[in-house]
Structure formats: structure tokens, C-alpha cells
Coordinates of N, CA and C in Angstrom, one line a residue:
M101 N -189.0 220.0 -91.7 CA -189.2 219.7 -90.3 C -188.4 220.7 -89.4
A102 N -189.1 221.3 -88.5 CA -188.4 222.3 -87.6 C -187.5 221.7 -86.6
V103 N -186.4 222.2 -86.5 CA -185.4 221.7 -85.5 C -185.4 222.6 -84.3
H104 N -185.6 222.0 -83.1 CA -185.6 222.8 -81.9 C -184.2 223.0 -81.4
T105 N -183.8 224.2 -81.2 CA -182.4 224.5 -80.6 C -182.6 225.0 -79.2
T106 N -181.8 224.6 -78.3 CA -181.8 225.0 -76.9 C -181.2 226.4 -76.8
S107 N -182.0 227.3 -76.3 CA -181.5 228.7 -76.1 C -180.6 228.7 -74.8
A108 N -179.8 229.8 -74.7 CA -179.0 230.0 -73.5 C -179.8 230.1 -72.3
A109 N -181.0 230.7 -72.4 CA -181.9 230.9 -71.2 C -182.4 229.5 -70.8
E110 N -182.8 228.7 -71.8 CA -183.3 227.3 -71.4 C -182.2 226.5 -70.8
A111 N -181.0 226.6 -71.3 CA -179.8 225.9 -70.7 C -179.5 226.3 -69.3
A112 N -179.7 227.6 -69.0 CA -179.4 228.1 -67.7 C -180.5 227.9 -66.7
A113 N -181.7 227.6 -67.2 CA -182.8 227.4 -66.3 C -182.6 226.3 -65.3
P114 N -183.0 226.5 -64.1 CA -182.8 225.4 -63.1 C -183.7 224.2 -63.4
T115 N -183.2 223.0 -63.1 CA -184.0 221.8 -63.3 C -185.1 221.8 -62.2
T116 N -186.1 220.9 -62.5 CA -187.2 220.8 -61.5 C -186.7 220.4 -60.1
R117 N -185.7 219.5 -60.1 CA -185.1 219.1 -58.8 C -184.5 220.3 -58.1
A118 N -183.8 221.1 -58.8 CA -183.1 222.3 -58.2 C -184.2 223.3 -57.7
R119 N -185.3 223.4 -58.5 CA -186.3 224.3 -58.0 C -187.0 223.8 -56.8
I120 N -187.2 222.5 -56.7 CA -187.8 221.9 -55.5 C -186.9 222.2 -54.3
L121 N -185.6 222.0 -54.4 CA -184.7 222.2 -53.3 C -184.7 223.6 -52.9
A122 N -184.6 224.5 -53.9 CA -184.6 226.0 -53.5 C -185.8 226.4 -52.8
E123 N -187.0 226.0 -53.3 CA -188.2 226.4 -52.7 C -188.4 225.7 -51.3
A124 N -187.9 224.4 -51.2 CA -188.0 223.7 -49.9 C -187.2 224.4 -48.9
L125 N -186.0 224.8 -49.2 CA -185.1 225.5 -48.3 C -185.8 226.8 -47.8
D126 N -186.4 227.5 -48.7 CA -187.1 228.8 -48.3 C -188.3 228.4 -47.4
L127 N -189.1 227.4 -47.8 CA -190.3 227.0 -47.0 C -189.9 226.5 -45.6
F128 N -188.9 225.6 -45.5 CA -188.4 225.1 -44.3 C -187.9 226.2 -43.3
A129 N -187.3 227.2 -43.9 CA -186.7 228.3 -43.1 C -187.9 229.1 -42.6
Q130 N -188.9 229.3 -43.4 CA -190.1 230.1 -43.0 C -191.0 229.4 -42.0
S131 N -191.4 228.2 -42.3 CA -192.4 227.5 -41.6 C -191.9 226.4 -40.7
G132 N -190.6 226.0 -40.8 CA -190.1 224.9 -40.1 C -190.4 223.6 -40.8
Y133 N -189.6 222.6 -40.6 CA -189.8 221.4 -41.3 C -191.1 220.8 -41.0
G134 N -191.5 220.8 -39.7 CA -192.8 220.2 -39.3 C -194.0 221.0 -39.8
G135 N -193.8 222.3 -40.0 CA -195.0 223.1 -40.5 C -195.1 223.2 -42.0
A136 N -194.1 222.7 -42.7 CA -194.1 222.7 -44.1 C -194.8 221.5 -44.7
S137 N -195.6 221.7 -45.7 CA -196.4 220.6 -46.3 C -195.9 220.4 -47.8
M138 N -196.0 219.2 -48.2 CA -195.7 218.9 -49.6 C -196.6 219.6 -50.6
R139 N -197.8 219.8 -50.1 CA -198.8 220.5 -51.0 C -198.4 222.0 -51.2
E140 N -197.9 222.6 -50.2 CA -197.5 224.0 -50.3 C -196.2 224.1 -51.1
L141 N -195.3 223.1 -50.9 CA -194.1 223.1 -51.7 C -194.4 222.9 -53.2
A142 N -195.3 222.0 -53.5 CA -195.7 221.8 -54.9 C -196.3 223.1 -55.5
R143 N -197.1 223.8 -54.7 CA -197.6 225.0 -55.2 C -196.6 226.1 -55.5
R144 N -195.6 226.2 -54.6 CA -194.5 227.1 -54.9 C -193.7 226.8 -56.1
V145 N -193.4 225.5 -56.3 CA -192.6 225.0 -57.4 C -193.4 225.2 -58.7
G146 N -194.7 225.1 -58.6 CA -195.6 225.1 -59.8 C -195.8 223.8 -60.5
I147 N -195.8 222.7 -59.7 CA -196.1 221.4 -60.2 C -197.1 220.7 -59.3
R148 N -197.7 219.6 -59.7 CA -198.6 218.8 -58.9 C -197.9 218.2 -57.7
E149 N -198.6 218.0 -56.6 CA -198.0 217.4 -55.5 C -197.5 216.0 -55.8
S150 N -198.2 215.2 -56.6 CA -197.8 213.9 -57.0 C -196.5 213.9 -57.7
S151 N -196.2 215.0 -58.4 CA -195.0 215.1 -59.2 C -193.7 215.2 -58.3
L152 N -193.9 215.7 -57.1 CA -192.8 215.8 -56.2 C -192.2 214.5 -56.0
Y153 N -193.0 213.5 -55.9 CA -192.6 212.1 -55.6 C -191.8 211.4 -56.7
N154 N -191.8 212.1 -57.9 CA -191.0 211.6 -59.0 C -189.5 211.9 -58.8
H155 N -189.3 212.9 -57.9 CA -188.0 213.4 -57.6 C -187.5 213.0 -56.2
F156 N -188.4 212.9 -55.2 CA -188.0 212.6 -53.8 C -189.1 211.7 -53.2
S157 N -188.7 210.8 -52.4 CA -189.6 209.9 -51.8 C -190.5 210.5 -50.7
G158 N -190.1 211.7 -50.2 CA -190.8 212.4 -49.2 C -190.1 213.6 -48.7
K159 N -190.7 214.2 -47.7 CA -190.1 215.5 -47.1 C -188.8 215.2 -46.5
A160 N -188.6 214.1 -45.8 CA -187.3 213.8 -45.2 C -186.2 213.7 -46.2
A161 N -186.5 213.1 -47.4 CA -185.5 212.9 -48.4 C -185.1 214.3 -49.0
I162 N -186.1 215.2 -49.0 CA -185.8 216.6 -49.5 C -184.8 217.3 -48.6
L163 N -185.1 217.1 -47.3 CA -184.2 217.7 -46.3 C -182.8 217.1 -46.3
E164 N -182.7 215.8 -46.5 CA -181.4 215.2 -46.7 C -180.7 215.7 -47.9
A165 N -181.4 215.9 -49.0 CA -180.7 216.5 -50.2 C -180.2 217.9 -49.9
I166 N -181.0 218.7 -49.2 CA -180.6 220.0 -48.9 C -179.3 220.0 -48.0
V167 N -179.2 219.1 -47.1 CA -178.0 219.0 -46.2 C -176.8 218.6 -47.1
A168 N -177.1 217.7 -48.1 CA -176.0 217.2 -48.9 C -175.5 218.2 -49.9
E169 N -176.2 219.3 -50.1 CA -175.8 220.2 -51.2 C -175.5 221.6 -50.7
H170 N -175.7 221.9 -49.4 CA -175.5 223.2 -48.8 C -174.5 223.2 -47.7
G171 N -174.2 224.4 -47.2 CA -173.4 224.4 -46.0 C -172.0 223.7 -46.1
P172 N -171.7 222.9 -45.1 CA -170.4 222.2 -45.1 C -170.2 221.3 -46.4
A173 N -171.3 220.8 -46.9 CA -171.2 219.9 -48.0 C -170.7 220.7 -49.2
S174 N -171.2 221.9 -49.4 CA -170.8 222.7 -50.6 C -169.3 223.1 -50.4
S175 N -168.9 223.3 -49.2 CA -167.5 223.6 -48.9 C -166.6 222.4 -49.2
A176 N -167.0 221.2 -48.8 CA -166.2 220.0 -49.1 C -166.2 219.8 -50.6
S177 N -167.3 220.0 -51.3 CA -167.3 219.8 -52.8 C -166.3 220.7 -53.5
R178 N -166.1 221.9 -53.0 CA -165.2 222.9 -53.6 C -163.8 222.3 -53.5
L179 N -163.4 221.7 -52.4 CA -162.1 221.1 -52.2 C -161.7 220.1 -53.2
E180 N -162.7 219.5 -53.9 CA -162.5 218.5 -54.9 C -162.5 219.0 -56.3
E181 N -162.7 220.3 -56.4 CA -162.7 220.9 -57.8 C -161.2 221.1 -58.3
P182 N -161.1 221.1 -59.6 CA -159.8 221.3 -60.2 C -159.0 222.5 -59.8
R183 N -159.8 223.6 -59.6 CA -159.1 224.9 -59.2 C -158.5 224.8 -57.9
Y184 N -159.0 223.9 -57.0 CA -158.3 223.7 -55.7 C -157.1 222.7 -55.8
K185 N -157.3 221.7 -56.6 CA -156.3 220.7 -56.8 C -155.0 221.4 -57.5
Q186 N -155.2 222.5 -58.2 CA -154.1 223.2 -58.8 C -153.3 223.9 -57.7
L187 N -153.9 224.1 -56.5 CA -153.2 224.8 -55.4 C -152.6 223.8 -54.4
A188 N -152.4 222.6 -54.8 CA -151.9 221.5 -53.9 C -150.5 221.7 -53.5
R189 N -149.8 222.6 -54.2 CA -148.4 223.0 -53.8 C -148.3 224.5 -53.5
Q190 N -149.4 225.1 -53.2 CA -149.4 226.5 -52.9 C -150.2 226.8 -51.6
P191 N -149.6 226.6 -50.5 CA -150.4 226.7 -49.2 C -151.0 228.1 -49.0
V192 N -150.2 229.1 -49.3 CA -150.7 230.5 -49.1 C -151.9 230.7 -50.0
A193 N -151.8 230.4 -51.3 CA -152.9 230.6 -52.2 C -154.1 229.8 -51.9
F194 N -153.8 228.5 -51.4 CA -154.9 227.6 -51.0 C -155.7 228.2 -49.9
C195 N -155.0 228.6 -48.8 CA -155.7 229.1 -47.6 C -156.5 230.3 -47.9
R196 N -155.9 231.2 -48.7 CA -156.7 232.5 -49.1 C -157.9 232.2 -49.9
Q197 N -157.7 231.3 -50.9 CA -158.9 230.9 -51.8 C -160.0 230.3 -51.0
F198 N -159.7 229.4 -50.1 CA -160.7 228.7 -49.3 C -161.4 229.8 -48.4
A199 N -160.6 230.7 -47.8 CA -161.3 231.7 -46.9 C -162.2 232.6 -47.7
L200 N -161.7 233.0 -48.9 CA -162.5 233.9 -49.7 C -163.8 233.3 -50.2
D201 N -163.7 232.0 -50.6 CA -164.9 231.3 -51.0 C -165.9 231.2 -49.8
L202 N -165.4 231.0 -48.6 CA -166.3 231.0 -47.4 C -167.0 232.3 -47.2
V203 N -166.3 233.4 -47.4 CA -166.9 234.7 -47.3 C -168.1 234.8 -48.3
G204 N -167.8 234.4 -49.5 CA -168.9 234.4 -50.5 C -170.1 233.5 -50.1
Q205 N -169.8 232.4 -49.5 CA -170.8 231.5 -49.0 C -171.6 232.1 -47.8
W206 N -170.8 232.7 -46.9 CA -171.5 233.3 -45.7 C -172.4 234.4 -46.1
S207 N -172.1 235.1 -47.2 CA -172.9 236.3 -47.7 C -174.1 235.8 -48.5
D208 N -174.3 234.6 -48.8 CA -175.4 234.1 -49.6 C -176.6 233.9 -48.7
P209 N -177.7 234.5 -49.0 CA -178.9 234.4 -48.2 C -179.4 232.9 -48.0
R210 N -179.1 232.1 -49.0 CA -179.4 230.7 -48.9 C -178.7 230.0 -47.8
E211 N -177.4 230.4 -47.5 CA -176.6 229.9 -46.5 C -177.3 230.2 -45.1
H212 N -177.8 231.4 -45.0 CA -178.5 231.8 -43.8 C -179.7 231.0 -43.5
Q213 N -180.5 230.7 -44.6 CA -181.6 229.9 -44.5 C -181.2 228.4 -44.1
F214 N -180.2 228.0 -44.7 CA -179.7 226.6 -44.4 C -179.3 226.5 -42.9
Q215 N -178.6 227.4 -42.4 CA -178.2 227.4 -41.0 C -179.4 227.4 -40.1
K216 N -180.4 228.2 -40.4 CA -181.6 228.2 -39.6 C -182.3 226.9 -39.6
V217 N -182.4 226.3 -40.8 CA -183.1 225.0 -40.9 C -182.3 223.9 -40.2
I218 N -181.0 223.8 -40.4 CA -180.2 222.7 -39.9 C -180.1 222.8 -38.4
T219 N -180.1 224.0 -37.8 CA -180.0 224.2 -36.4 C -181.3 223.7 -35.7
A220 N -182.4 223.9 -36.4 CA -183.7 223.6 -35.8 C -184.0 222.1 -36.0
E221 N -183.5 221.5 -37.1 CA -184.0 220.2 -37.5 C -183.1 219.0 -37.4
R222 N -181.8 219.3 -37.2 CA -180.8 218.2 -37.2 C -181.0 217.1 -36.1
N223 N -181.7 217.5 -35.0 CA -181.9 216.6 -33.9 C -183.3 216.0 -34.0
R224 N -184.1 216.4 -35.0 CA -185.5 216.0 -35.0 C -185.8 214.9 -36.1
V225 N -185.0 215.0 -37.2 CA -185.3 214.1 -38.3 C -184.3 213.0 -38.3
P226 N -184.7 211.7 -38.3 CA -183.8 210.6 -38.3 C -182.8 210.7 -39.5
G227 N -181.5 210.5 -39.2 CA -180.5 210.5 -40.2 C -179.9 211.8 -40.6
I228 N -180.6 212.9 -40.3 CA -180.1 214.2 -40.6 C -178.8 214.6 -39.8
R229 N -178.9 214.3 -38.5 CA -177.7 214.6 -37.7 C -176.5 213.9 -38.2
A230 N -176.7 212.6 -38.5 CA -175.5 211.7 -39.0 C -175.0 212.2 -40.3
K231 N -175.9 212.6 -41.2 CA -175.5 213.1 -42.5 C -174.8 214.4 -42.4
F232 N -175.3 215.3 -41.6 CA -174.6 216.6 -41.3 C -173.2 216.4 -40.8
A233 N -173.1 215.5 -39.8 CA -171.8 215.2 -39.2 C -170.9 214.6 -40.2
D234 N -171.4 213.7 -41.0 CA -170.5 213.1 -42.1 C -169.9 214.1 -43.0
H235 N -170.8 215.1 -43.5 CA -170.3 216.1 -44.4 C -169.3 217.0 -43.7
F236 N -169.6 217.4 -42.5 CA -168.8 218.4 -41.8 C -167.5 217.8 -41.2
Y237 N -167.7 216.8 -40.3 CA -166.6 216.3 -39.6 C -165.8 215.3 -40.3
A238 N -166.4 214.6 -41.2 CA -165.6 213.6 -41.9 C -165.1 214.0 -43.3
R239 N -166.0 214.3 -44.2 CA -165.6 214.6 -45.6 C -164.8 215.8 -45.7
E240 N -165.3 216.9 -45.2 CA -164.5 218.2 -45.3 C -163.2 218.1 -44.5
Q241 N -163.2 217.6 -43.3 CA -162.0 217.5 -42.5 C -161.0 216.6 -43.2
R242 N -161.4 215.5 -43.8 CA -160.5 214.6 -44.5 C -159.9 215.2 -45.6
L243 N -160.6 215.9 -46.4 CA -160.1 216.6 -47.6 C -159.1 217.7 -47.2
M244 N -159.5 218.5 -46.2 CA -158.6 219.6 -45.7 C -157.3 219.0 -45.1
T245 N -157.4 217.9 -44.4 CA -156.2 217.3 -43.8 C -155.3 216.8 -44.9
D246 N -155.9 216.2 -46.0 CA -155.1 215.7 -47.1 C -154.2 216.9 -47.7
Y247 N -154.8 218.1 -47.8 CA -154.1 219.2 -48.4 C -152.9 219.6 -47.5
F248 N -153.2 219.7 -46.2 CA -152.1 220.1 -45.3 C -151.0 219.0 -45.2
R249 N -151.4 217.8 -45.3 CA -150.4 216.7 -45.3 C -149.6 216.8 -46.6
G250 N -150.2 217.1 -47.7 CA -149.4 217.3 -48.9 C -148.5 218.4 -48.8
F251 N -148.9 219.6 -48.2 CA -148.0 220.7 -48.1 C -146.8 220.3 -47.2
A252 N -147.1 219.6 -46.1 CA -146.0 219.2 -45.2 C -145.0 218.2 -45.9
L253 N -145.5 217.3 -46.6 CA -144.6 216.3 -47.3 C -143.8 217.0 -48.3
A254 N -144.3 218.0 -48.9 CA -143.5 218.8 -49.9 C -142.6 219.8 -49.3
G255 N -142.6 219.9 -48.0 CA -141.7 220.8 -47.3 C -142.1 222.2 -47.4
L256 N -143.4 222.4 -47.7 CA -144.0 223.8 -47.9 C -144.5 224.4 -46.6
V257 N -144.8 223.6 -45.6 CA -145.3 224.0 -44.3 C -144.6 223.1 -43.3
T258 N -144.6 223.5 -42.0 CA -144.1 222.7 -40.9 C -145.3 222.4 -40.0
T259 N -145.6 221.2 -39.8 CA -146.6 220.8 -38.9 C -146.4 219.3 -38.4
P260 N -146.5 219.1 -37.1 CA -146.4 217.7 -36.6 C -147.6 216.9 -36.8
D261 N -148.8 217.6 -37.1 CA -150.0 216.9 -37.2 C -150.9 217.6 -38.2
P262 N -151.0 217.2 -39.5 CA -151.8 217.8 -40.5 C -153.3 217.9 -40.1
R263 N -153.8 216.9 -39.4 CA -155.2 217.0 -39.1 C -155.5 218.1 -38.1
E264 N -154.7 218.3 -37.1 CA -154.9 219.3 -36.1 C -154.6 220.7 -36.7
T265 N -153.7 220.8 -37.7 CA -153.5 222.0 -38.4 C -154.7 222.4 -39.2
A266 N -155.3 221.4 -39.9 CA -156.6 221.7 -40.6 C -157.7 222.2 -39.7
R267 N -157.8 221.6 -38.5 CA -158.8 222.0 -37.5 C -158.5 223.4 -37.0
L268 N -157.3 223.7 -36.8 CA -156.9 225.0 -36.3 C -157.3 226.1 -37.4
F269 N -157.0 225.8 -38.6 CA -157.3 226.7 -39.7 C -158.8 226.9 -39.8
A270 N -159.6 225.8 -39.7 CA -161.1 226.0 -39.8 C -161.6 226.7 -38.6
A271 N -161.0 226.5 -37.4 CA -161.5 227.1 -36.2 C -161.4 228.6 -36.2
G272 N -160.3 229.1 -36.7 CA -160.1 230.5 -36.8 C -161.2 231.2 -37.8
L273 N -161.5 230.5 -38.9 CA -162.4 231.0 -39.8 C -163.8 231.0 -39.2
I274 N -164.1 229.9 -38.4 CA -165.4 229.9 -37.7 C -165.7 231.0 -36.8
Y275 N -164.6 231.4 -36.1 CA -164.7 232.5 -35.2 C -164.9 233.9 -35.9
I276 N -164.3 234.0 -37.1 CA -164.5 235.2 -37.9 C -166.0 235.2 -38.3
R277 N -166.5 234.1 -38.7 CA -167.9 234.0 -39.1 C -168.8 234.4 -38.0
L278 N -168.6 233.9 -36.8 CA -169.4 234.2 -35.6 C -169.4 235.7 -35.4
E279 N -168.2 236.3 -35.4 CA -168.0 237.7 -35.1 C -168.7 238.6 -36.1
H280 N -168.6 238.3 -37.4 CA -169.0 239.2 -38.4 C -170.3 238.9 -39.1
Y281 N -170.8 237.7 -38.9 CA -172.1 237.3 -39.6 C -173.2 236.8 -38.6
V282 N -172.8 236.3 -37.4 CA -173.8 235.7 -36.6 C -174.1 236.5 -35.3
M283 N -173.1 237.0 -34.6 CA -173.4 237.6 -33.3 C -173.9 239.1 -33.4
G284 N -173.5 239.8 -34.5 CA -173.9 241.2 -34.6 C -175.3 241.4 -35.0
A285 N -175.8 242.6 -34.9 CA -177.2 242.9 -35.3 C -177.3 242.8 -36.8
A286 N -176.2 243.1 -37.5 CA -176.2 243.0 -39.0 C -174.8 242.5 -39.4
P287 N -174.7 241.8 -40.6 CA -173.4 241.4 -41.1 C -172.5 242.5 -41.3
S288 N -171.2 242.3 -41.0 CA -170.2 243.3 -41.3 C -170.0 243.6 -42.8
P289 N -169.6 244.8 -43.1 CA -169.3 245.1 -44.5 C -168.2 244.1 -45.0
R290 N -168.2 243.8 -46.3 CA -167.3 242.9 -46.8 C -165.8 243.3 -46.6
P291 N -165.4 244.6 -46.8 CA -164.1 245.0 -46.6 C -163.6 244.7 -45.2
K292 N -164.5 244.9 -44.2 CA -164.1 244.6 -42.8 C -163.9 243.1 -42.6
V293 N -164.7 242.3 -43.3 CA -164.5 240.8 -43.1 C -163.2 240.4 -43.8
I294 N -162.9 241.0 -45.0 CA -161.7 240.6 -45.7 C -160.4 241.0 -44.8
E295 N -160.6 242.2 -44.2 CA -159.5 242.6 -43.3 C -159.2 241.6 -42.2
A296 N -160.3 241.1 -41.6 CA -160.2 240.1 -40.5 C -159.6 238.8 -41.1
I297 N -160.0 238.4 -42.3 CA -159.5 237.2 -42.9 C -158.0 237.4 -43.2
D298 N -157.6 238.5 -43.7 CA -156.1 238.7 -44.0 C -155.3 238.7 -42.8
R299 N -155.8 239.3 -41.7 CA -155.1 239.3 -40.4 C -154.9 237.9 -39.9
Y300 N -156.0 237.2 -39.9 CA -155.9 235.8 -39.4 C -155.0 234.9 -40.3
L301 N -155.1 235.0 -41.6 CA -154.2 234.2 -42.5 C -152.8 234.5 -42.3
G302 N -152.4 235.8 -42.1 CA -151.0 236.2 -41.8 C -150.5 235.5 -40.6
F303 N -151.4 235.5 -39.5 CA -151.0 234.8 -38.3 C -150.9 233.3 -38.4
F304 N -151.9 232.7 -39.0 CA -151.9 231.3 -39.2 C -150.8 230.8 -40.0
L305 N -150.5 231.4 -41.2 CA -149.5 231.0 -42.1 C -148.1 231.1 -41.4
S306 N -147.9 232.1 -40.6 CA -146.7 232.3 -39.9 C -146.4 231.2 -38.9
L307 N -147.5 230.6 -38.4 CA -147.3 229.5 -37.4 C -146.8 228.2 -38.1
I308 N -147.2 228.0 -39.4 CA -146.9 226.8 -40.1 C -145.9 226.9 -41.1
A309 N -145.2 228.1 -41.2 CA -144.3 228.4 -42.2 C -143.1 227.4 -42.2
A310 N -142.7 227.0 -43.4 CA -141.6 226.0 -43.5 C -140.4 226.5 -42.8
G311 N -139.7 225.7 -42.1 CA -138.5 226.1 -41.4 C -138.8 226.5 -39.9
N312 N -140.0 226.5 -39.5 CA -140.3 226.8 -38.1 C -139.7 225.9 -37.1
D313 N -139.6 224.6 -37.5 CA -139.0 223.6 -36.5 C -137.5 224.0 -36.3
E314 N -136.8 224.3 -37.4 CA -135.4 224.7 -37.2 C -135.2 226.0 -36.4
D315 N -136.1 226.9 -36.7 CA -136.1 228.2 -36.0 C -136.3 228.0 -34.5
N316 N -137.3 227.1 -34.2 CA -137.6 226.8 -32.8 C -136.4 226.2 -32.1
K317 N -135.7 225.3 -32.8 CA -134.6 224.6 -32.2 C -133.5 225.6 -31.9
K318 N -133.3 226.6 -32.8 CA -132.3 227.6 -32.6 C -132.6 228.5 -31.4
R319 N -133.9 228.8 -31.3 CA -134.3 229.7 -30.2 C -134.2 228.9 -28.9
K320 N -134.5 227.6 -28.9 CA -134.4 226.8 -27.7 C -132.9 226.7 -27.3
T321 N -132.0 226.5 -28.3 CA -130.6 226.3 -28.0 C -130.0 227.6 -27.4
K322 N -130.5 228.8 -27.9 CA -130.0 230.0 -27.4 C -130.4 230.2 -26.0
G323 N -131.7 229.8 -25.7 CA -132.2 229.9 -24.3 C -131.5 229.1 -23.4
E324 N -131.1 227.8 -23.8 CA -130.4 226.9 -22.9 C -129.0 227.5 -22.7
N325 N -128.3 228.0 -23.7 CA -127.0 228.5 -23.5 C -126.9 229.8 -22.7
R326 N -128.1 230.5 -22.7 CA -128.1 231.8 -22.0 C -128.1 231.5 -20.5
G327 N -128.6 230.3 -20.1 CA -128.6 230.0 -18.6 C -127.4 229.3 -18.1
K328 N -126.4 229.0 -19.0 CA -125.2 228.3 -18.6 C -124.0 229.3 -18.3
A329 N -123.2 228.9 -17.4 CA -122.0 229.8 -17.1 C -121.1 229.8 -18.3
A330 N -120.4 231.0 -18.5 CA -119.4 231.1 -19.6 C -118.2 230.2 -19.3
P331 N -117.6 229.6 -20.3 CA -116.4 228.7 -20.1 C -115.3 229.5 -19.6
D332 N -114.4 228.9 -18.8 CA -113.2 229.5 -18.3 C -112.2 229.9 -19.4

């Protein structure tokens, strides 16, 4: 009796569900959600249209799955990986790893397709806007805040508000993305993006460096003494 062994190629092959989502993302980006048909999607995947419904209840469910697995959702998922949890006491390494992972994500053509789709469709499909907001504003922000809170409790950074520190960190990275990947005629070369990342990280980490509160108190005390008359 012949024994079938799974080859490395078979093991690495994407599942039908993954192929559906990949082709759907490409189709939605090209034709728009409203202009895309389940028939065309099935043709691209290479399965019968009826077989699509074995995996998803309809087109809206496919779009919801795309939102749940791309963009901010993929960023939030990374924060839950062991490699990030190992950096829970290393704020410098954590911030740099997060930024570099974002550069990789920004450079992925699928990310460009996702942003095109979500910008066009998040206000048109019921539930998509709420799901997008949940992944971006709730899950990712909650996880990021937890990391900065842990850094602060361990005395590794100084911040009066971990949530606002997390938002400040994310805001600077968003502006780098706008400058180097969105607003220009073409994406900036990776070395130029990394240079911008390093410059921003140096500035941001200096703001939250442990001991800043004590340093600020010393500067404030010096300033107050400077304005007082010298004792007789």
C-alpha cells in the first residue's frame, strides 16, 4: 500500500481560503467592491462559484476577513507574537523592531491594495467601518499601551500617560509613511526610509528616556534660582 507523504511544496502551498482572500484583495482593488463579482472571484481562484460559499457566506464576509487579516490587524497580531513579548523589557529594541516591521509592511504591494480598498469601502459596507476601527483604534492601541505601561512600571521609560505615549509613537510613524510612501510620486528608497525612522526613534526615545522627570525638575529648579536675588 502506497503511503502518501506531504512534500515541502504542498505544505507551503496556500490554502483555498488564503487564495480566495488574496485574489479578492486584488479584485476589489482593481474593480472596487461593488464592481467585483463572486463569479469572477471564483474564476480567478480556480474553483466553482458555489465552492466559495463553503468558505464565506458572501462578498461582505470576504471583505470583513480581509480587514481582519491586513493593515492594522496584521500590525496588532505582531504585537502578540513571542518575538515581541521577549522585548517587553527592552523599549529601544521594541520601538525599532515595530518600526522596521512597519517598513516591511508598507513596502508590500498587498498593503497598497488593502489601503485602496479600505479607503473606498469602509463607509459603504455595513460593519466594515466598525471592524476597521476596532482593529486600529482598540486592539492595536491597547496592545501598544500595555507595552509602554510595562516599560514605565519597570522604570525603563518616563511617561505620565502610557496611552498618549503609544499614540505619539504611532503618530510619528504615520507621518513617515505619508511622506515616503503616500504623498510622493513614487515610494522612497528603503535606505532613505530607514534614515527617517532612525532619526525619529532617536528623538522619540530621548523624550521618554528614564530619568527625564528628575532632569526636568533639576532644570526647573535652576531656572527658579536664576531669577532670585543672591543671599546677603
